Amino acid sequence: MKNVLTIIKKEFVRFFTDRRMVLMIFLPGILIYAIYSLMGNFMSEMGQPDIDKDYVPTAYIIGLPEGLSVEGVFKIKSYENSEAAKTDIYDSKLDIMVVFPADFKENYAGETKPEVKVYYNSASAQSAFGYSVAIALLNELNAFKINSDVSEKFDLVNSESLAADILSMIIPMLMFSLLASSCMAVAPESIAGEKERGTMATLLITPVKRAEIVLGKIISLSCFAMLSGFSSFIGVILSLPKLSGGVFNLSSMSYGVGDYFMLFGLIISIVLAMISVFSVLSTLAKNVKEASMFITPLMIVIIVLGMCTTFIKSSSVAIHLIPFLGSGLAMSGILSAAASPVGVALAIISNLVFTAALTVLMAFMFKNENIMLKK
Amino acid sequence: MEEILKVDNLTKSFKQSKKLFKPEKNGGVKVAVNNLSFSAYKGEIFGLLGPNGAGKTTTLRMLATLIKPDSGNATINGKSIVSDKEAVRRSIGFLTSELKLDETFTPEYLFNFFADLYGVETNVRNARKTQLFSKFGINEFAGQKLGNLSTGMKQKVSLVVSIAHDPEFIIFDEPTNGLDVLTGKVVTDFLQELRAEGKTIILSTHIFSLVEKLCDRVGILIDGKLAAIDSLKNLTQEKNLEDTFFGLYESVTGEKV
């Protein structure tokens, strides 16, 4: 263990005495914050204009009771059926659809309050305005229930525009990209770079066990990648409110302590898994250039797996055992407040087992002269 | 005399690259070291002399446990280079131009780092560092990064780092390469001091004068085989070392030099 610490210490000294490397930790976070904030400002300027105070929402009303007038309140549109109206709401071509029940007249002011359904799209400012107008009008009557059927979806918003979904979609993809880039920046330099410079052979003639060298490398590289990843993560989190054009802000991210613990454990295990796999490829390579060539395609695969979490909706927790994909799903689950602790635990265990297996493989590779001394 | 190194039928082959592959000649395999056997004794400097490609570096790399022999074995202080690698590594020092030091570190840091890996106690390490740094004049640049130093300075640092753990058996591959005459003399004097301390040294070189000045016994390696092994005195009885070497080379390879 003493040798592992000596190697970790050496890697830290090497890393932190190199200004380029130190810059590499903090620069991505700063750049991400600056670029995303600029993008956010730009997008919000290009975004939807504020609603005119004289705006009259468009509405399709089914079964409007006699005696109730909406003239001047809504512009009435006609449709052949309610499905066509719903499609237009989804596409922001119609603001709201109000459905009065057929028995409205009989039950109005009676004990059994009739139910009125109001369909809208919260992503559209006009539709949201129309919904609030409709609710205000109906509330004044105080004679019936509104949208009381919890099994039915009335907000026809495109789900991808919801804040939680933005987080659960963007963050895994960004985190995977950032962590993979950070691992890519440190692993080839520390392993293939040492081989290229001839300093690895110097280390190999010492009595230190190959497994200790590998362990020292993986632990220290994971720390550097983690630092860089967290710097990038903070940059992302700080820039998200601007990037999302004010859809949500930091205070809206109400996660519990458990969520943060799960996220932290998951990120650490992902970094370990990434560093291990990149280190194996760096060990196979003759030099930094070749290592980068080996790692780049894999990095793309990992980032794509991070993106896939948006589209994969599996009910089986076993899917979390697939390296990287399972981690992406677990992260997405935590961020959308729908995490299964079992799934997160499986993803972490899977990453740790994957890391351990690759560490053992690397220790064997370090014993192979054809791999370690090839030029 | 106490036998420190015993090399017993060491053989090592390499697959040749496609460029050098001549199936009709060698089946694509180059035998770098062929059934090599010799011994080295306590307190002697054994010279390994040979042209480029003779198998000197391959032999030294096998002795340093950097590569495995295909067959045969060697023992250093009774420890096998095949079955007891860590014990062998602990007891040897290896200096070769092939092994580099990280140029982002200072000589001071590198000395401490390698001494720690060899498990040298801190007080012993510091005393040895003071002694070696002073002998080689490293104190003046001990705090500078290796990348900012001259070739000679770097070579001095490599030398002291390779013996930071005070090994009993030392392998030097071309130790005076790239050194100016003054530094070269410091190194050759130091090798003689090490011999006087009872250390066993294997010295690989192609510089005849260095062998004549330092070595007690010499092995002449040609095409992976030992063409001659004897004391320097016996080898140079009739002719000087250079003529002896070229005579052997012509008789082994059939090539006129």
Short mmCIF file of C-alpha atoms in Angstrom, two decimals, chain A residues 133-336:
data_model
loop_
_atom_site.label_atom_id
_atom_site.label_comp_id
_atom_site.label_asym_id
_atom_site.label_seq_id
_atom_site.Cartn_x
_atom_site.Cartn_y
_atom_site.Cartn_z
CA VAL A 133 -58.44 32.72 -18.00
CA ALA A 134 -60.66 29.64 -18.32
CA ILE A 135 -59.96 28.51 -14.77
CA ALA A 136 -60.68 32.00 -13.42
CA LEU A 137 -64.01 32.09 -15.23
CA LEU A 138 -65.04 28.61 -14.15
CA ASN A 139 -63.98 29.19 -10.57
CA GLU A 140 -66.27 32.17 -10.37
CA LEU A 141 -69.20 29.86 -11.03
CA ASN A 142 -67.98 27.55 -8.23
CA ALA A 143 -70.52 25.04 -9.33
CA PHE A 144 -68.51 22.20 -10.78
CA LYS A 145 -65.25 20.29 -10.63
CA ILE A 146 -62.42 21.15 -13.00
CA ASN A 147 -59.92 18.53 -14.25
CA SER A 148 -60.62 16.31 -11.28
CA ASP A 149 -59.95 13.05 -13.15
CA VAL A 150 -56.33 12.33 -12.13
CA SER A 151 -55.98 9.50 -14.63
CA GLU A 152 -56.39 11.83 -17.59
CA LYS A 153 -53.72 14.15 -18.94
CA PHE A 154 -55.01 17.68 -19.49
CA ASP A 155 -51.71 19.51 -19.92
CA LEU A 156 -50.81 18.57 -23.46
CA VAL A 157 -47.39 20.09 -23.18
CA ASN A 158 -44.53 18.43 -25.11
CA SER A 159 -42.94 16.58 -22.15
CA GLU A 160 -39.39 17.35 -23.35
CA SER A 161 -39.89 20.95 -22.41
CA LEU A 162 -40.47 20.26 -18.74
CA ALA A 163 -37.72 21.35 -16.40
CA ALA A 164 -37.18 17.98 -14.76
CA ASP A 165 -37.07 16.28 -18.09
CA ILE A 166 -34.58 18.83 -19.37
CA LEU A 167 -32.36 18.04 -16.42
CA SER A 168 -32.74 14.30 -16.74
CA MET A 169 -32.02 14.48 -20.43
CA ILE A 170 -29.26 17.08 -20.64
CA ILE A 171 -27.26 16.36 -17.52
CA PRO A 172 -26.45 12.67 -18.18
CA MET A 173 -25.39 13.52 -21.72
CA LEU A 174 -23.32 16.52 -20.61
CA MET A 175 -21.83 14.67 -17.66
CA PHE A 176 -20.87 11.70 -19.81
CA SER A 177 -19.28 14.04 -22.37
CA LEU A 178 -17.44 16.04 -19.72
CA LEU A 179 -16.25 13.07 -17.70
CA ALA A 180 -15.18 11.19 -20.83
CA SER A 181 -13.27 14.27 -22.06
CA SER A 182 -11.60 14.65 -18.66
CA CYS A 183 -10.58 10.98 -18.57
CA MET A 184 -9.38 11.25 -22.15
CA ALA A 185 -7.21 14.21 -21.20
CA VAL A 186 -5.37 12.43 -18.38
CA ALA A 187 -5.22 8.67 -19.11
CA PRO A 188 -3.23 8.62 -22.39
CA GLU A 189 -0.74 11.17 -21.05
CA SER A 190 -0.08 9.24 -17.84
CA ILE A 191 0.22 5.75 -19.32
CA ALA A 192 0.95 5.85 -23.05
CA GLY A 193 2.90 9.09 -22.45
CA GLU A 194 5.12 7.35 -19.90
CA LYS A 195 5.71 4.51 -22.35
CA GLU A 196 6.53 6.95 -25.12
CA ARG A 197 8.97 8.91 -22.95
CA GLY A 198 10.66 5.73 -21.63
CA THR A 199 9.84 6.52 -18.02
CA MET A 200 7.46 3.55 -17.66
CA ALA A 201 10.32 1.05 -18.14
CA THR A 202 12.23 2.86 -15.36
CA LEU A 203 9.27 2.25 -13.08
CA LEU A 204 8.99 -1.37 -14.17
CA ILE A 205 12.52 -2.29 -13.05
CA THR A 206 11.76 -1.24 -9.48
CA PRO A 207 10.56 -3.96 -7.05
CA VAL A 208 7.07 -2.43 -6.96
CA LYS A 209 4.33 -4.91 -7.89
CA ARG A 210 2.67 -4.26 -11.25
CA ALA A 211 -0.74 -4.23 -9.56
CA GLU A 212 0.47 -1.45 -7.22
CA ILE A 213 1.60 0.67 -10.17
CA VAL A 214 -1.76 0.13 -11.89
CA LEU A 215 -3.72 0.93 -8.74
CA GLY A 216 -1.69 4.08 -8.08
CA LYS A 217 -2.26 5.24 -11.64
CA ILE A 218 -6.00 4.52 -11.68
CA ILE A 219 -6.68 6.18 -8.32
CA SER A 220 -4.72 9.33 -9.15
CA LEU A 221 -6.12 9.59 -12.67
CA SER A 222 -9.65 9.19 -11.32
CA CYS A 223 -9.04 12.08 -8.91
CA PHE A 224 -7.87 14.37 -11.73
CA ALA A 225 -10.75 13.37 -13.99
CA MET A 226 -13.16 13.87 -11.11
CA LEU A 227 -11.84 17.36 -10.38
CA SER A 228 -12.14 18.29 -14.02
CA GLY A 229 -15.56 16.66 -14.26
CA PHE A 230 -16.85 18.52 -11.21
CA SER A 231 -15.51 21.82 -12.47
CA SER A 232 -17.42 21.19 -15.69
CA PHE A 233 -20.49 20.06 -13.74
CA ILE A 234 -20.55 23.26 -11.71
CA GLY A 235 -20.21 25.23 -14.93
CA VAL A 236 -23.20 23.35 -16.37
CA ILE A 237 -25.36 23.79 -13.27
CA LEU A 238 -24.62 27.51 -13.02
CA SER A 239 -25.31 28.09 -16.70
CA LEU A 240 -28.48 25.94 -16.95
CA PRO A 241 -30.90 28.67 -15.79
CA LYS A 242 -29.64 30.94 -18.55
CA LEU A 243 -29.35 28.13 -21.07
CA SER A 244 -32.95 27.08 -20.49
CA GLY A 245 -34.15 30.66 -20.92
CA GLY A 246 -35.58 30.88 -17.43
CA VAL A 247 -37.69 27.72 -17.62
CA PHE A 248 -36.23 26.77 -14.28
CA ASN A 249 -33.68 28.08 -11.86
CA LEU A 250 -31.40 26.53 -9.29
CA SER A 251 -33.93 26.96 -6.50
CA SER A 252 -36.36 24.79 -8.42
CA MET A 253 -34.00 21.84 -8.17
CA SER A 254 -35.34 20.43 -4.97
CA TYR A 255 -33.38 17.21 -4.52
CA GLY A 256 -32.92 15.49 -1.20
CA VAL A 257 -29.70 14.54 0.55
CA GLY A 258 -30.21 10.95 -0.62
CA ASP A 259 -30.38 12.10 -4.24
CA TYR A 260 -27.09 13.98 -3.89
CA PHE A 261 -25.44 10.95 -2.25
CA MET A 262 -26.66 8.66 -5.02
CA LEU A 263 -25.51 11.13 -7.69
CA PHE A 264 -22.10 11.51 -6.05
CA GLY A 265 -21.58 7.75 -5.73
CA LEU A 266 -22.71 7.23 -9.27
CA ILE A 267 -20.37 9.91 -10.68
CA ILE A 268 -17.40 8.45 -8.79
CA SER A 269 -18.13 4.96 -10.08
CA ILE A 270 -18.60 6.25 -13.66
CA VAL A 271 -15.23 8.05 -13.52
CA LEU A 272 -13.55 4.91 -12.20
CA ALA A 273 -15.07 2.81 -14.99
CA MET A 274 -14.13 5.35 -17.67
CA ILE A 275 -10.58 5.78 -16.38
CA SER A 276 -10.12 2.02 -16.24
CA VAL A 277 -11.26 1.39 -19.78
CA PHE A 278 -9.29 4.36 -21.15
CA SER A 279 -6.23 3.22 -19.17
CA VAL A 280 -6.44 -0.27 -20.68
CA LEU A 281 -6.49 1.25 -24.16
CA SER A 282 -3.63 3.61 -23.23
CA THR A 283 -1.64 0.62 -22.00
CA LEU A 284 -2.17 -1.10 -25.34
CA ALA A 285 -0.99 1.97 -27.25
CA LYS A 286 2.63 2.74 -28.08
CA ASN A 287 2.26 6.48 -27.65
CA VAL A 288 -0.20 9.23 -26.75
CA LYS A 289 -1.28 9.68 -30.36
CA GLU A 290 -2.15 6.00 -30.75
CA ALA A 291 -3.92 6.00 -27.37
CA SER A 292 -6.09 8.94 -28.46
CA MET A 293 -6.85 7.08 -31.67
CA PHE A 294 -7.98 4.01 -29.70
CA ILE A 295 -10.01 5.98 -27.17
CA THR A 296 -11.88 8.42 -29.43
CA PRO A 297 -14.34 5.89 -30.95
CA LEU A 298 -15.08 4.45 -27.51
CA MET A 299 -15.60 7.93 -26.11
CA ILE A 300 -18.21 8.59 -28.81
CA VAL A 301 -19.97 5.31 -27.92
CA ILE A 302 -20.01 6.28 -24.23
CA ILE A 303 -21.46 9.73 -25.00
CA VAL A 304 -24.10 8.16 -27.25
CA LEU A 305 -25.01 5.76 -24.42
CA GLY A 306 -25.42 8.81 -22.19
CA MET A 307 -27.83 10.28 -24.74
CA CYS A 308 -29.75 7.01 -25.11
CA THR A 309 -31.13 7.35 -21.60
CA THR A 310 -33.75 9.75 -23.02
CA PHE A 311 -35.17 7.11 -25.32
CA ILE A 312 -34.78 3.91 -23.32
CA LYS A 313 -37.66 3.27 -20.96
CA SER A 314 -37.10 -0.19 -19.55
CA SER A 315 -39.06 -1.53 -16.66
CA SER A 316 -36.31 -4.01 -15.76
CA VAL A 317 -33.75 -2.87 -13.17
CA ALA A 318 -31.29 -5.39 -14.63
CA ILE A 319 -30.61 -2.94 -17.46
CA HIS A 320 -28.66 -0.89 -14.90
CA LEU A 321 -26.00 -3.60 -14.93
CA ILE A 322 -24.91 -2.63 -18.45
CA PRO A 323 -21.82 -0.42 -18.01
CA PHE A 324 -22.35 3.26 -18.88
CA LEU A 325 -25.91 2.74 -20.21
CA GLY A 326 -27.09 1.65 -16.77
CA SER A 327 -25.26 4.58 -15.19
CA GLY A 328 -26.90 7.00 -17.63
CA LEU A 329 -30.33 5.61 -16.82
CA ALA A 330 -29.63 5.78 -13.09
CA MET A 331 -28.45 9.40 -13.38
CA SER A 332 -31.47 10.30 -15.47
CA GLY A 333 -33.68 8.68 -12.85
CA ILE A 334 -32.11 10.63 -9.99
CA LEU A 335 -32.43 13.94 -11.83
CA SER A 336 -36.05 13.38 -12.80
#
